[in-house]
Amino acid sequence: MLQLAQRLAAFFAPMAVFSAFFPIGPAPLPAPKPVVASDLPPAAPGLAHSMLAATPALPAALLPGRQAALSAQQGMIHALDNMPQQLAQLPDRPFWIDGAGPQLRGTLVAQTERLDLYVGVSTFSEQEIASMSGHIEQILRDDEAWFGTRLGHRISLGFFRPSAAEIKGVRGLAYTDAARAEVYFAQGESLDRALVVAAHEIAHHLEEERYGTAVQKRADTILHEGLATWITGRRWLELCGASTWKQRGRQLRDAGIPLRLLTAEDYGANNAYEMWTSFVQYLLLQYGWEKFDQLYSSSSGRAPGSADYEGVLGKPLDQLADDWRAWLDS
């Protein structure tokens, strides 16, 4: 049995080709403050449907079904101290999925319960990725427990050199309509950071699982990238030296980054992702998962601001942004 790993990385991609990509990894900032329970959103509800279409391990065995979800949730609470007391209840479904994901270039080095892992040239060694296969499967489970949605099909995850990226300078791509994701790091770079990118790309596949391909492909980038980064959670926060996304929003503001959601990418891809994630956390706290899911599904395209904020939440985006900025100081 796999051991539980400790519970808890821009711009948007053309919809016809892939759904999302990951910018250069975030730079660390000052040491984090303690997590405040009121800063954390409510638990994500588990969904029973399936879309057909670095971190040391904790000493707890992963068990099947709801018992596994509960065990994972207890580990997350232990790791984060002030997590909500009720975490997502995942539907009963066996972890192992038969078959194989799509074939990628490079070498297939490991097959976990739901992930096929490939390695190209001039990146991490085949042995490095193969030895981390159980940990990478656990990253998927951590994302699932945090989001309350379980992946219902196999996906292929490839590790390749940066020059192999379809878009220059990106660190990860999620091809959600093709059941694959790719991470781009050179030999000798940080494997820990690469795994944060992998967690983010896996999160996009969970978005597709939860909302469906059509909705996920047209999702407002603020919600699409903000949610995937939120699902990645503490792994990303640790890289930027924050304990919560509320704190990270304050850090960005105090560093002189204008907190403007529609033009966030003008101030750097990482800043945009983190700004959007702080806003997503505010929405989850203020309005809850049912409204957030409705908002995400109301999106009319990848353009930031395309979701029907006023129709779903009763306020236009600019007013919600004002509320979010005020919340950062509350």
Short mmCIF file of C-alpha atoms in Angstrom, two decimals:
data_model
loop_
_atom_site.label_atom_id
_atom_site.label_comp_id
_atom_site.label_asym_id
_atom_site.label_seq_id
_atom_site.Cartn_x
_atom_site.Cartn_y
_atom_site.Cartn_z
CA MET A 1 0.00 0.00 0.00
CA LEU A 2 1.19 3.54 -0.65
CA GLN A 3 1.99 5.65 2.40
CA LEU A 4 0.19 8.95 2.94
CA ALA A 5 2.34 11.86 1.86
CA GLN A 6 2.28 14.98 4.01
CA ARG A 7 -0.82 17.06 3.03
CA LEU A 8 -0.48 19.32 1.86
CA ALA A 9 3.14 25.49 -9.45
CA ALA A 10 0.37 32.31 -17.01
CA PHE A 11 -1.44 33.21 -19.18
CA PHE A 12 -4.10 31.01 -20.67
CA ALA A 13 -3.81 28.51 -23.50
CA PRO A 14 -5.78 28.36 -26.74
CA MET A 15 -8.87 26.31 -26.03
CA ALA A 16 -8.62 24.24 -29.19
CA VAL A 17 -5.25 22.80 -28.18
CA PHE A 18 -4.97 22.64 -24.40
CA SER A 19 -6.68 24.06 -21.39
CA ALA A 20 -4.03 25.62 -19.21
CA PHE A 21 -0.36 26.15 -18.64
CA PHE A 22 1.95 26.94 -15.82
CA PRO A 23 4.37 29.87 -15.61
CA ILE A 24 7.84 29.99 -14.13
CA GLY A 25 7.90 28.92 -10.47
CA PRO A 26 7.18 31.52 -7.77
CA ALA A 27 9.98 33.20 -5.85
CA PRO A 28 10.10 32.68 -2.07
CA LEU A 29 9.13 35.56 0.23
CA PRO A 30 9.37 36.02 4.04
CA ALA A 31 8.51 33.24 6.47
CA PRO A 32 4.79 32.46 6.78
CA LYS A 33 2.52 33.45 9.64
CA PRO A 34 0.29 30.88 11.36
CA VAL A 35 -2.83 29.80 9.50
CA VAL A 36 -6.02 31.47 10.73
CA ALA A 37 -9.03 29.18 10.60
CA SER A 38 -11.33 31.99 9.46
CA ASP A 39 -9.12 32.48 6.39
CA LEU A 40 -9.89 28.99 5.13
CA PRO A 41 -12.86 28.21 2.87
CA PRO A 42 -15.47 25.58 3.63
CA ALA A 43 -14.81 22.03 2.54
CA ALA A 44 -15.55 21.19 -1.06
CA PRO A 45 -18.54 18.90 -1.52
CA GLY A 46 -17.81 15.52 -3.04
CA LEU A 47 -19.35 14.83 -6.42
CA ALA A 48 -20.61 11.34 -7.23
CA HIS A 49 -20.39 11.61 -11.01
CA SER A 50 -17.53 10.53 -13.26
CA MET A 51 -16.51 12.19 -16.51
CA LEU A 52 -15.93 9.37 -18.97
CA ALA A 53 -14.56 10.82 -22.05
CA ALA A 54 9.10 18.27 -1.01
CA THR A 55 7.09 16.28 1.14
CA PRO A 56 7.89 13.38 3.52
CA ALA A 57 5.34 10.64 4.04
CA LEU A 58 3.16 10.41 7.11
CA PRO A 59 3.06 7.04 8.88
CA ALA A 60 -0.48 6.04 7.89
CA ALA A 61 -1.59 3.44 5.37
CA LEU A 62 -4.03 4.50 2.67
CA LEU A 63 -7.22 2.46 2.86
CA PRO A 64 -9.95 2.05 0.23
CA GLY A 65 -13.07 4.14 -0.30
CA ARG A 66 -14.42 6.58 2.28
CA GLN A 67 -12.01 5.29 4.90
CA ALA A 68 -9.18 6.44 2.63
CA ALA A 69 -10.79 9.85 2.24
CA LEU A 70 -11.20 10.16 6.01
CA SER A 71 -7.62 9.06 6.63
CA ALA A 72 -6.37 11.56 4.06
CA GLN A 73 -8.47 14.28 5.61
CA GLN A 74 -7.12 13.56 9.09
CA GLY A 75 -3.58 13.76 7.74
CA MET A 76 -4.36 17.10 6.12
CA ILE A 77 -5.82 18.47 9.36
CA HIS A 78 -2.71 17.35 11.24
CA ALA A 79 -0.43 18.98 8.68
CA LEU A 80 -2.27 22.29 8.48
CA ASP A 81 -3.42 22.51 12.13
CA ASN A 82 -6.33 24.85 11.56
CA MET A 83 -8.01 23.23 8.58
CA PRO A 84 -11.81 23.11 8.54
CA GLN A 85 -13.07 20.23 10.64
CA GLN A 86 -15.08 18.74 7.81
CA LEU A 87 -13.26 18.02 4.59
CA ALA A 88 -14.54 16.67 1.31
CA GLN A 89 -16.22 13.27 1.27
CA LEU A 90 -15.13 11.51 -1.88
CA PRO A 91 -17.43 8.99 -3.54
CA ASP A 92 -16.68 5.32 -3.08
CA ARG A 93 -14.71 4.20 -6.11
CA PRO A 94 -11.66 1.98 -6.45
CA PHE A 95 -8.43 3.89 -6.93
CA TRP A 96 -7.01 1.60 -9.60
CA ILE A 97 -8.16 2.24 -13.16
CA ASP A 98 -7.30 -0.38 -15.76
CA GLY A 99 -5.75 0.35 -19.12
CA ALA A 100 -3.31 3.09 -20.04
CA GLY A 101 -3.30 6.80 -20.61
CA PRO A 102 -2.30 8.27 -23.97
CA GLN A 103 1.21 7.46 -25.13
CA LEU A 104 3.63 10.38 -24.82
CA ARG A 105 7.09 10.89 -26.28
CA GLY A 106 9.94 9.67 -24.12
CA THR A 107 9.95 6.55 -21.96
CA LEU A 108 7.13 5.16 -19.83
CA VAL A 109 8.88 4.71 -16.47
CA ALA A 110 6.01 3.92 -14.11
CA GLN A 111 2.29 3.31 -13.98
CA THR A 112 0.53 4.23 -10.73
CA GLU A 113 -3.10 3.59 -9.92
CA ARG A 114 -4.27 6.33 -12.29
CA LEU A 115 -1.17 7.97 -13.74
CA ASP A 116 1.21 6.89 -16.50
CA LEU A 117 4.56 8.64 -15.99
CA TYR A 118 6.85 9.45 -18.93
CA VAL A 119 10.34 10.96 -19.01
CA GLY A 120 12.06 12.62 -21.96
CA VAL A 121 15.70 13.59 -22.46
CA SER A 122 17.72 16.26 -20.61
CA THR A 123 15.32 16.43 -17.68
CA PHE A 124 15.07 14.38 -14.49
CA SER A 125 16.34 10.84 -14.80
CA GLU A 126 14.02 7.93 -15.39
CA GLN A 127 15.08 6.56 -12.01
CA GLU A 128 14.21 9.81 -10.23
CA ILE A 129 10.67 9.92 -11.59
CA ALA A 130 10.09 6.19 -11.18
CA SER A 131 11.18 6.39 -7.55
CA MET A 132 8.69 9.23 -6.97
CA SER A 133 5.74 7.47 -8.61
CA GLY A 134 3.97 6.70 -5.33
CA HIS A 135 4.46 10.28 -4.18
CA ILE A 136 3.04 11.62 -7.45
CA GLU A 137 -0.04 9.41 -7.11
CA GLN A 138 -0.39 10.81 -3.59
CA ILE A 139 -0.26 14.35 -4.99
CA LEU A 140 -3.31 13.43 -7.06
CA ARG A 141 -5.07 12.09 -3.95
CA ASP A 142 -4.19 15.25 -2.01
CA ASP A 143 -5.66 17.41 -4.78
CA GLU A 144 -8.78 15.24 -4.79
CA ALA A 145 -9.28 15.39 -1.03
CA TRP A 146 -8.85 19.17 -1.04
CA PHE A 147 -11.23 19.69 -3.99
CA GLY A 148 -13.73 16.93 -3.24
CA THR A 149 -13.62 15.48 -6.75
CA ARG A 150 -12.00 12.22 -7.81
CA LEU A 151 -10.38 11.57 -11.17
CA GLY A 152 -12.36 8.95 -13.06
CA HIS A 153 -9.94 8.11 -15.88
CA ARG A 154 -6.23 7.51 -16.42
CA ILE A 155 -4.03 10.40 -17.46
CA SER A 156 -0.44 10.50 -18.70
CA LEU A 157 2.03 12.89 -17.06
CA GLY A 158 5.30 13.62 -18.81
CA PHE A 159 8.50 15.28 -17.60
CA PHE A 160 10.44 16.99 -20.40
CA ARG A 161 13.17 19.59 -20.96
CA PRO A 162 11.98 23.25 -21.12
CA SER A 163 12.63 23.57 -24.86
CA ALA A 164 10.03 20.86 -25.48
CA ALA A 165 7.19 23.13 -24.32
CA GLU A 166 4.70 24.15 -26.97
CA ILE A 167 4.74 27.67 -25.51
CA LYS A 168 8.14 29.15 -24.76
CA GLY A 169 8.90 29.76 -21.09
CA VAL A 170 6.05 27.80 -19.52
CA ARG A 171 6.66 25.12 -16.90
CA GLY A 172 3.57 23.00 -17.40
CA LEU A 173 0.70 22.30 -19.78
CA ALA A 174 -2.57 20.49 -19.12
CA TYR A 175 -4.23 18.97 -22.18
CA THR A 176 -7.45 18.12 -20.39
CA ASP A 177 -9.37 17.00 -23.47
CA ALA A 178 -6.55 14.57 -24.27
CA ALA A 179 -6.01 13.12 -20.77
CA ARG A 180 -2.40 14.26 -20.53
CA ALA A 181 -0.21 16.83 -18.82
CA GLU A 182 3.42 17.85 -19.28
CA VAL A 183 5.99 19.43 -16.97
CA TYR A 184 9.12 21.17 -18.29
CA PHE A 185 12.28 21.23 -16.18
CA ALA A 186 15.96 20.77 -17.04
CA GLN A 187 18.26 18.19 -15.54
CA GLY A 188 19.55 19.52 -12.21
CA GLU A 189 16.59 21.81 -11.53
CA SER A 190 14.39 21.41 -8.46
CA LEU A 191 12.27 18.27 -8.50
CA ASP A 192 10.22 19.69 -5.63
CA ARG A 193 9.20 22.65 -7.78
CA ALA A 194 8.45 20.36 -10.69
CA LEU A 195 6.07 18.40 -8.47
CA VAL A 196 4.26 21.62 -7.55
CA VAL A 197 3.78 22.24 -11.27
CA ALA A 198 2.57 18.66 -11.67
CA ALA A 199 0.06 19.19 -8.84
CA HIS A 200 -1.25 22.30 -10.62
CA GLU A 201 -1.67 20.53 -13.97
CA ILE A 202 -3.37 17.57 -12.28
CA ALA A 203 -5.73 20.10 -10.66
CA HIS A 204 -6.85 21.22 -14.12
CA HIS A 205 -7.81 17.63 -14.91
CA LEU A 206 -9.88 17.58 -11.72
CA GLU A 207 -11.62 20.77 -12.87
CA GLU A 208 -12.50 18.98 -16.10
CA GLU A 209 -13.75 16.01 -14.09
CA ARG A 210 -15.97 18.17 -11.91
CA TYR A 211 -17.41 20.60 -14.45
CA GLY A 212 -17.16 18.67 -17.71
CA THR A 213 -15.03 19.33 -20.78
CA ALA A 214 -17.22 22.00 -22.38
CA VAL A 215 -17.52 24.10 -19.22
CA GLN A 216 -13.86 23.73 -18.27
CA LYS A 217 -12.70 24.79 -21.73
CA ARG A 218 -14.64 28.05 -21.60
CA ALA A 219 -13.98 28.85 -17.94
CA ASP A 220 -13.11 32.42 -17.00
CA THR A 221 -9.32 32.47 -16.52
CA ILE A 222 -9.65 34.18 -13.12
CA LEU A 223 -11.62 31.18 -11.86
CA HIS A 224 -9.90 28.54 -14.00
CA GLU A 225 -6.32 29.30 -12.98
CA GLY A 226 -7.26 30.61 -9.55
CA LEU A 227 -9.06 27.38 -8.70
CA ALA A 228 -6.27 25.11 -10.01
CA THR A 229 -3.74 27.01 -7.92
CA TRP A 230 -6.07 26.85 -4.91
CA ILE A 231 -6.34 23.06 -5.33
CA THR A 232 -2.53 22.87 -5.44
CA GLY A 233 -2.77 24.56 -2.07
CA ARG A 234 -0.02 24.42 0.51
CA ARG A 235 2.55 23.06 -1.93
CA TRP A 236 2.42 26.37 -3.83
CA LEU A 237 2.00 28.54 -0.73
CA GLU A 238 5.20 27.11 0.76
CA LEU A 239 7.14 28.28 -2.30
CA CYS A 240 6.02 31.88 -1.85
CA GLY A 241 6.32 31.98 1.93
CA ALA A 242 2.66 32.37 2.86
CA SER A 243 0.31 30.40 5.08
CA THR A 244 -2.97 31.35 3.37
CA TRP A 245 -4.07 32.96 0.14
CA LYS A 246 -5.32 35.91 2.14
CA GLN A 247 -1.80 36.47 3.39
CA ARG A 248 -0.42 36.02 -0.12
CA GLY A 249 -2.81 38.70 -1.42
CA ARG A 250 -1.50 41.09 1.21
CA GLN A 251 2.08 40.23 0.28
CA LEU A 252 1.43 41.07 -3.36
CA ARG A 253 -0.23 44.36 -2.45
CA ASP A 254 2.54 45.31 -0.03
CA ALA A 255 5.12 44.55 -2.73
CA GLY A 256 3.49 47.21 -4.91
CA ILE A 257 1.57 44.86 -7.22
CA PRO A 258 -1.75 46.47 -8.22
CA LEU A 259 -4.58 44.12 -7.22
CA ARG A 260 -6.41 44.38 -10.54
CA LEU A 261 -8.00 41.10 -11.51
CA LEU A 262 -8.68 41.82 -15.18
CA THR A 263 -5.15 43.02 -15.95
CA ALA A 264 -3.28 40.87 -13.43
CA GLU A 265 -1.02 39.33 -16.07
CA ASP A 266 0.46 42.75 -16.81
CA TYR A 267 2.33 42.38 -13.52
CA GLY A 268 3.71 38.88 -14.06
CA ALA A 269 2.21 35.45 -14.59
CA ASN A 270 2.92 34.15 -11.10
CA ASN A 271 1.52 37.29 -9.53
CA ALA A 272 -1.63 36.87 -11.61
CA TYR A 273 -2.15 33.25 -10.61
CA GLU A 274 -1.67 34.03 -6.93
CA MET A 275 -3.87 37.14 -7.07
CA TRP A 276 -6.68 35.16 -8.71
CA THR A 277 -6.29 32.40 -6.13
CA SER A 278 -6.63 34.86 -3.27
CA PHE A 279 -9.83 36.12 -4.92
CA VAL A 280 -11.10 32.55 -5.35
CA GLN A 281 -10.51 31.90 -1.66
CA TYR A 282 -12.51 35.01 -0.79
CA LEU A 283 -15.40 33.87 -3.00
CA LEU A 284 -15.41 30.42 -1.41
CA LEU A 285 -15.48 31.90 2.08
CA GLN A 286 -18.13 34.46 1.29
CA TYR A 287 -20.46 32.52 -1.02
CA GLY A 288 -19.67 28.82 -0.60
CA TRP A 289 -19.17 25.97 -3.05
CA GLU A 290 -22.64 25.81 -4.55
CA LYS A 291 -22.48 29.43 -5.73
CA PHE A 292 -18.86 29.07 -6.80
CA ASP A 293 -19.68 26.05 -8.95
CA GLN A 294 -22.54 28.00 -10.54
CA LEU A 295 -20.21 30.94 -11.17
CA TYR A 296 -17.52 28.77 -12.76
CA SER A 297 -20.13 27.13 -14.99
CA SER A 298 -21.52 30.52 -16.07
CA SER A 299 -18.27 31.43 -17.86
CA SER A 300 -18.59 32.37 -21.51
CA GLY A 301 -14.91 32.18 -22.50
CA ARG A 302 -11.31 32.23 -21.30
CA ALA A 303 -11.18 36.02 -21.07
CA PRO A 304 -10.79 37.22 -17.47
CA GLY A 305 -14.15 38.38 -16.20
CA SER A 306 -16.30 36.31 -18.60
CA ALA A 307 -18.28 34.61 -15.81
CA ASP A 308 -21.68 36.03 -14.84
CA TYR A 309 -20.60 37.45 -11.49
CA GLU A 310 -23.59 39.74 -11.07
CA GLY A 311 -26.11 37.14 -12.20
CA VAL A 312 -24.79 34.46 -9.84
CA LEU A 313 -23.46 36.42 -6.87
CA GLY A 314 -25.55 39.59 -7.12
CA LYS A 315 -22.59 41.92 -7.60
CA PRO A 316 -20.49 42.89 -10.64
CA LEU A 317 -16.85 41.85 -10.72
CA ASP A 318 -15.51 45.30 -9.87
CA GLN A 319 -17.59 45.41 -6.68
CA LEU A 320 -16.54 41.89 -5.74
CA ALA A 321 -12.92 42.91 -6.31
CA ASP A 322 -13.40 45.85 -3.93
CA ASP A 323 -14.88 43.48 -1.34
CA TRP A 324 -11.93 41.11 -1.77
CA ARG A 325 -9.37 43.91 -1.33
CA ALA A 326 -11.15 45.04 1.84
CA TRP A 327 -11.18 41.44 3.10
CA LEU A 328 -7.40 41.27 2.83
CA ASP A 329 -7.18 43.73 5.74
CA SER A 330 -9.96 42.21 7.81
#
